[in-house]
PDB file of C-alpha atoms and ligand atoms in Angstrom:
ATOM      1  CA  UNK L   1      80.055 137.313 102.587  1.00  0.00           C
ATOM      2  CA  UNK L   2      77.726 135.806  99.999  1.00  0.00           C
ATOM      3  CA  UNK L   3      79.798 132.820 101.678  1.00  0.00           C
ATOM      4  CA  UNK L   4      77.344 134.003 104.494  1.00  0.00           C
ATOM      5  CA  UNK L   5      74.684 135.040 102.295  1.00  0.00           C
ATOM      6  CA  UNK L   6      74.428 131.353 100.318  1.00  0.00           C
ATOM      7  CA  UNK L   7      74.214 129.998 103.376  1.00  0.00           C
ATOM      8  CA  UNK L   8      71.419 132.073 104.910  1.00  0.00           C
ATOM      9  CA  UNK L   9      69.794 131.094 102.401  1.00  0.00           C
ATOM     10  CA  UNK L  10      70.113 127.810 102.083  1.00  0.00           C
ATOM     11  CA  UNK L  11      69.730 127.746 105.301  1.00  0.00           C
ATOM     12  CA  UNK L  12      66.346 129.220 105.288  1.00  0.00           C
ATOM     13  CA  UNK L  13      65.505 125.963 102.795  1.00  0.00           C
ATOM     14  CA  UNK L  14      66.338 123.207 104.970  1.00  0.00           C
ATOM     15  CA  UNK L  15      64.347 124.454 107.645  1.00  0.00           C
ATOM     16  CA  UNK L  16      61.042 125.261 105.229  1.00  0.00           C
ATOM     17  CA  UNK L  17      61.469 121.857 103.636  1.00  0.00           C
ATOM     18  CA  UNK L  18      62.376 120.104 107.257  1.00  0.00           C
ATOM     19  CA  UNK L  19      65.062 118.986 106.105  1.00  0.00           C
ATOM     20  CA  UNK L  20      66.499 118.884 109.353  1.00  0.00           C
ATOM     21  CA  UNK L  21      64.609 115.195 110.351  1.00  0.00           C
ATOM     22  CA  UNK L  22      66.826 112.824 109.967  1.00  0.00           C
ATOM     23  CA  UNK L  23      68.591 114.585 112.599  1.00  0.00           C
ATOM     24  CA  UNK L  24      66.564 115.075 115.227  1.00  0.00           C
ATOM     25  CA  UNK L  25      68.042 113.608 117.912  1.00  0.00           C
ATOM     26  CA  UNK L  26      68.330 114.600 121.773  1.00  0.00           C
ATOM     27  CA  UNK L  27      72.081 116.330 123.927  1.00  0.00           C
ATOM     28  CA  UNK L  28      72.988 112.846 125.922  1.00  0.00           C
ATOM     29  CA  UNK L  29      75.571 110.891 123.210  1.00  0.00           C
ATOM     30  CA  UNK L  30      74.108 107.503 122.427  1.00  0.00           C
ATOM     31  CA  UNK L  31      77.377 105.262 122.473  1.00  0.00           C
ATOM     32  CA  UNK L  32      78.196 107.710 125.978  1.00  0.00           C
ATOM     33  CA  UNK L  33      81.509 108.934 124.604  1.00  0.00           C
ATOM     34  CA  UNK L  34      82.715 112.210 124.343  1.00  0.00           C
ATOM     35  CA  UNK L  35      85.593 112.729 121.382  1.00  0.00           C
ATOM     36  CA  UNK L  36      88.651 115.735 121.272  1.00  0.00           C
ATOM     37  CA  UNK L  37      89.444 115.933 117.567  1.00  0.00           C
ATOM     38  CA  UNK L  38      90.430 118.492 115.448  1.00  0.00           C
ATOM     39  CA  UNK L  39      88.597 121.380 113.827  1.00  0.00           C
ATOM     40  CA  UNK L  40      91.003 120.043 110.862  1.00  0.00           C
ATOM     41  CA  UNK L  41      87.834 120.202 107.871  1.00  0.00           C
ATOM     42  CA  UNK L  42      89.244 117.048 106.132  1.00  0.00           C
ATOM     43  CA  UNK L  43      88.089 115.120 108.914  1.00  0.00           C
ATOM     44  CA  UNK L  44      84.510 117.349 109.597  1.00  0.00           C
ATOM     45  CA  UNK L  45      82.693 114.541 108.252  1.00  0.00           C
ATOM     46  CA  UNK L  46      85.462 111.379 107.252  1.00  0.00           C
ATOM     47  CA  UNK L  47      85.935 110.911 111.197  1.00  0.00           C
ATOM     48  CA  UNK L  48      82.526 110.676 112.282  1.00  0.00           C
ATOM     49  CA  UNK L  49      82.161 109.163 108.811  1.00  0.00           C
ATOM     50  CA  UNK L  50      84.641 106.422 109.256  1.00  0.00           C
ATOM     51  CA  UNK L  51      83.828 105.347 113.102  1.00  0.00           C
ATOM     52  CA  UNK L  52      80.465 105.352 112.271  1.00  0.00           C
ATOM     53  CA  UNK L  53      79.721 107.986 114.236  1.00  0.00           C
ATOM     54  CA  UNK L  54      75.952 109.310 113.438  1.00  0.00           C
ATOM     55  CA  UNK L  55      74.145 112.854 115.182  1.00  0.00           C
ATOM     56  CA  UNK L  56      73.807 112.596 118.910  1.00  0.00           C
ATOM     57  CA  UNK L  57      76.140 109.002 118.811  1.00  0.00           C
ATOM     58  CA  UNK L  58      78.713 111.888 120.990  1.00  0.00           C
ATOM     59  CA  UNK L  59      80.299 114.627 121.883  1.00  0.00           C
ATOM     60  CA  UNK L  60      82.952 116.306 120.165  1.00  0.00           C
ATOM     61  CA  UNK L  61      84.784 118.854 120.747  1.00  0.00           C
ATOM     62  CA  UNK L  62      87.837 120.386 118.415  1.00  0.00           C
ATOM     63  CA  UNK L  63      89.858 122.587 117.838  1.00  0.00           C
ATOM     64  CA  UNK L  64      93.783 123.171 116.564  1.00  0.00           C
ATOM     65  CA  UNK L  65      95.550 119.912 116.923  1.00  0.00           C
ATOM     66  CA  UNK L  66      93.300 118.066 119.327  1.00  0.00           C
ATOM     67  CA  UNK L  67      95.513 120.250 121.962  1.00  0.00           C
ATOM     68  CA  UNK L  68      94.774 120.014 125.774  1.00  0.00           C
ATOM     69  CA  UNK L  69      96.755 122.572 127.003  1.00  0.00           C
ATOM     70  CA  UNK L  70      95.928 123.741 129.898  1.00  0.00           C
ATOM     71  CA  UNK L  71      93.810 121.308 132.532  1.00  0.00           C
ATOM     72  CA  UNK L  72      91.380 123.866 134.072  1.00  0.00           C
ATOM     73  CA  UNK L  73      90.716 125.010 130.595  1.00  0.00           C
ATOM     74  CA  UNK L  74      88.217 125.061 128.139  1.00  0.00           C
ATOM     75  CA  UNK L  75      89.335 121.809 126.240  1.00  0.00           C
ATOM     76  CA  UNK L  76      88.761 119.717 130.083  1.00  0.00           C
ATOM     77  CA  UNK L  77      85.890 121.181 131.127  1.00  0.00           C
ATOM     78  CA  UNK L  78      84.699 120.309 128.242  1.00  0.00           C
ATOM     79  CA  UNK L  79      85.764 116.896 129.289  1.00  0.00           C
ATOM     80  CA  UNK L  80      84.388 116.288 132.341  1.00  0.00           C
ATOM     81  CA  UNK L  81      80.844 118.238 131.165  1.00  0.00           C
ATOM     82  CA  UNK L  82      80.937 115.114 128.896  1.00  0.00           C
ATOM     83  CA  UNK L  83      81.200 113.163 131.782  1.00  0.00           C
ATOM     84  CA  UNK L  84      78.914 114.387 134.863  1.00  0.00           C
ATOM     85  CA  UNK L  85      76.652 116.064 132.856  1.00  0.00           C
ATOM     86  CA  UNK L  86      75.739 114.763 129.953  1.00  0.00           C
ATOM     87  CA  UNK L  87      76.331 110.652 130.042  1.00  0.00           C
ATOM     88  CA  UNK L  88      79.395 110.011 128.292  1.00  0.00           C
ATOM     89  CA  UNK L  89      81.642 107.435 130.151  1.00  0.00           C
ATOM     90  CA  UNK L  90      84.753 106.999 127.834  1.00  0.00           C
ATOM     91  CA  UNK L  91      86.409 109.517 126.905  1.00  0.00           C
ATOM     92  CA  UNK L  92      88.532 109.350 122.699  1.00  0.00           C
ATOM     93  CA  UNK L  93      91.256 111.922 121.691  1.00  0.00           C
ATOM     94  CA  UNK L  94      91.875 111.569 118.427  1.00  0.00           C
ATOM     95  CA  UNK L  95      94.637 113.128 116.600  1.00  0.00           C
ATOM     96  CA  UNK L  96      95.966 113.047 113.135  1.00  0.00           C
ATOM     97  CA  UNK L  97      98.999 112.389 110.054  1.00  0.00           C
ATOM     98  CA  UNK L  98      99.189 115.756 108.725  1.00  0.00           C
ATOM     99  CA  UNK L  99      98.396 118.191 111.447  1.00  0.00           C
ATOM    100  CA  UNK L 100      98.897 121.499 110.411  1.00  0.00           C
ATOM    101  CA  UNK L 101      99.586 122.321 114.433  1.00  0.00           C
ATOM    102  CA  UNK L 102     102.574 120.367 114.347  1.00  0.00           C
ATOM    103  CA  UNK L 103     104.198 122.774 111.336  1.00  0.00           C
ATOM    104  CA  UNK L 104     102.551 125.889 112.385  1.00  0.00           C
ATOM    105  CA  UNK L 105     105.774 128.224 113.717  1.00  0.00           C
ATOM    106  CA  UNK L 106     104.677 130.768 115.720  1.00  0.00           C
ATOM    107  CA  UNK L 107     107.400 133.897 114.552  1.00  0.00           C
ATOM    108  CA  UNK L 108     105.807 133.297 110.726  1.00  0.00           C
ATOM    109  CA  UNK L 109     102.151 133.786 112.160  1.00  0.00           C
ATOM    110  CA  UNK L 110     103.041 136.808 114.618  1.00  0.00           C
ATOM    111  CA  UNK L 111     104.811 138.328 111.402  1.00  0.00           C
ATOM    112  CA  UNK L 112     101.451 137.131 109.600  1.00  0.00           C
ATOM    113  CA  UNK L 113      99.980 139.731 112.591  1.00  0.00           C
ATOM    114  CA  UNK L 114     102.162 141.976 112.274  1.00  0.00           C
ATOM    115  CA  UNK L 115     101.479 142.078 108.500  1.00  0.00           C
ATOM    116  CA  UNK L 116      98.184 142.260 108.917  1.00  0.00           C
ATOM    117  CA  UNK L 117      97.803 145.585 111.568  1.00  0.00           C
ATOM    118  CA  UNK L 118      98.884 144.742 114.793  1.00  0.00           C
ATOM    119  CA  UNK L 119     100.861 147.102 115.272  1.00  0.00           C
ATOM    120  CA  UNK L 120     104.944 145.748 116.934  1.00  0.00           C
ATOM    121  CA  UNK L 121     103.796 147.500 120.820  1.00  0.00           C
ATOM    122  CA  UNK L 122     101.024 145.776 121.059  1.00  0.00           C
ATOM    123  CA  UNK L 123     103.078 142.955 120.617  1.00  0.00           C
ATOM    124  CA  UNK L 124     105.365 144.334 123.705  1.00  0.00           C
ATOM    125  CA  UNK L 125     103.364 144.916 125.374  1.00  0.00           C
ATOM    126  CA  UNK L 126     101.949 141.680 125.405  1.00  0.00           C
ATOM    127  CA  UNK L 127     105.419 140.447 125.700  1.00  0.00           C
ATOM    128  CA  UNK L 128     106.067 142.532 128.727  1.00  0.00           C
ATOM    129  CA  UNK L 129     102.706 141.590 130.713  1.00  0.00           C
ATOM    130  CA  UNK L 130     104.327 137.794 130.602  1.00  0.00           C
ATOM    131  CA  UNK L 131     102.849 136.420 127.427  1.00  0.00           C
ATOM    132  CA  UNK L 132     104.671 134.537 125.618  1.00  0.00           C
ATOM    133  CA  UNK L 133     103.262 134.032 122.499  1.00  0.00           C
ATOM    134  CA  UNK L 134     105.981 132.032 120.784  1.00  0.00           C
ATOM    135  CA  UNK L 135     105.483 129.646 123.155  1.00  0.00           C
ATOM    136  CA  UNK L 136     101.252 129.897 123.386  1.00  0.00           C
ATOM    137  CA  UNK L 137     100.884 129.487 119.237  1.00  0.00           C
ATOM    138  CA  UNK L 138     103.523 126.859 119.020  1.00  0.00           C
ATOM    139  CA  UNK L 139     101.585 123.729 118.455  1.00  0.00           C
ATOM    140  CA  UNK L 140     103.681 120.659 118.579  1.00  0.00           C
ATOM    141  CA  UNK L 141     106.693 118.603 117.483  1.00  0.00           C
ATOM    142  CA  UNK L 142     104.904 115.244 116.987  1.00  0.00           C
ATOM    143  CA  UNK L 143     100.784 114.328 116.041  1.00  0.00           C
ATOM    144  CA  UNK L 144     101.221 111.024 118.634  1.00  0.00           C
ATOM    145  CA  UNK L 145     103.782 113.045 121.395  1.00  0.00           C
ATOM    146  CA  UNK L 146     100.830 115.413 121.098  1.00  0.00           C
ATOM    147  CA  UNK L 147      97.455 112.425 121.910  1.00  0.00           C
ATOM    148  CA  UNK L 148      99.607 110.783 123.833  1.00  0.00           C
ATOM    149  CA  UNK L 149      99.783 113.806 125.720  1.00  0.00           C
ATOM    150  CA  UNK L 150      96.216 114.566 126.081  1.00  0.00           C
ATOM    151  CA  UNK L 151      95.626 111.499 126.790  1.00  0.00           C
ATOM    152  CA  UNK L 152      97.597 111.946 129.494  1.00  0.00           C
ATOM    153  CA  UNK L 153      97.067 115.273 131.193  1.00  0.00           C
ATOM    154  CA  UNK L 154      92.553 113.126 131.804  1.00  0.00           C
ATOM    155  CA  UNK L 155      93.858 110.103 132.665  1.00  0.00           C
ATOM    156  CA  UNK L 156      95.667 112.069 135.688  1.00  0.00           C
ATOM    157  CA  UNK L 157      93.350 115.011 136.145  1.00  0.00           C
ATOM    158  CA  UNK L 158      91.442 114.551 140.160  1.00  0.00           C
ATOM    159  CA  UNK L 159      88.389 115.480 139.011  1.00  0.00           C
ATOM    160  CA  UNK L 160      87.934 111.976 136.679  1.00  0.00           C
ATOM    161  CA  UNK L 161      86.182 110.272 137.653  1.00  0.00           C
ATOM    162  CA  UNK L 162      87.007 106.856 138.838  1.00  0.00           C
ATOM    163  CA  UNK L 163      86.877 104.186 136.355  1.00  0.00           C
ATOM    164  CA  UNK L 164      87.145 106.307 133.232  1.00  0.00           C
ATOM    165  CA  UNK L 165      88.364 104.655 130.099  1.00  0.00           C
ATOM    166  CA  UNK L 166      90.841 107.049 128.361  1.00  0.00           C
ATOM    167  CA  UNK L 167      91.969 106.037 124.778  1.00  0.00           C
ATOM    168  CA  UNK L 168      94.140 108.206 122.334  1.00  0.00           C
ATOM    169  CA  UNK L 169      93.809 107.480 118.013  1.00  0.00           C
ATOM    170  CA  UNK L 170      95.282 108.868 115.173  1.00  0.00           C
ATOM    171  CA  UNK L 171      93.543 108.508 112.099  1.00  0.00           C
ATOM    172  CA  UNK L 172      94.851 109.051 108.419  1.00  0.00           C
ATOM    173  CA  UNK L 173      92.382 111.889 107.170  1.00  0.00           C
ATOM    174  CA  UNK L 174      92.681 110.217 103.790  1.00  0.00           C
ATOM    175  CA  UNK L 175      91.157 107.468 104.158  1.00  0.00           C
ATOM    176  CA  UNK L 176      90.013 107.659 107.563  1.00  0.00           C
ATOM    177  CA  UNK L 177      92.371 104.698 109.487  1.00  0.00           C
ATOM    178  CA  UNK L 178      92.359 104.095 112.949  1.00  0.00           C
ATOM    179  CA  UNK L 179      95.708 103.591 114.247  1.00  0.00           C
ATOM    180  CA  UNK L 180      96.047 103.271 118.146  1.00  0.00           C
ATOM    181  CA  UNK L 181      98.707 104.834 119.849  1.00  0.00           C
ATOM    182  CA  UNK L 182     100.208 103.365 122.889  1.00  0.00           C
ATOM    183  CA  UNK L 183     100.182 105.407 126.137  1.00  0.00           C
TER     184      UNK L 183
HETATM  185 ZN1   ZN S   1      95.161 119.361 112.778  1.00  0.00          ZN
END
């Protein structure tokens, strides 16, 4: 809890000293882009810096692996909201090298769930109700393929505004170098 306590104390000072002033913006992305990327901690500040983005420039959607697993899931909905309600005009998918989701072993995760107190019966119940946990927890085998898959899912979406450009990139989580992905 000490991290939370420190955060709360810092936050009081941050607001009281008006340290927020350099970040004031509005909810519309000035550069008219929406980015789907990974929650990797190395990208938190690196990605916006490497792309020359400041607060207010872009809508940034993050999850584990920059994965779009379903055409009508929350990720795709966020992209559509950005395009239809918030002024974004282009979509950029940014995966990265050395992504943890490429190394996720579903069976190891499930073992870990067991160890932390999730009852085997719970897992069995989920299984018998049609929830394929191994499939659900599986990330992807290739970071490049994953970006390509996301780009295609967006491009082929029946609700994507016609004429919307969708781009795919991989970023180096150390240097910030951006490599375009042929889709
Ligand atoms: Zn990642």
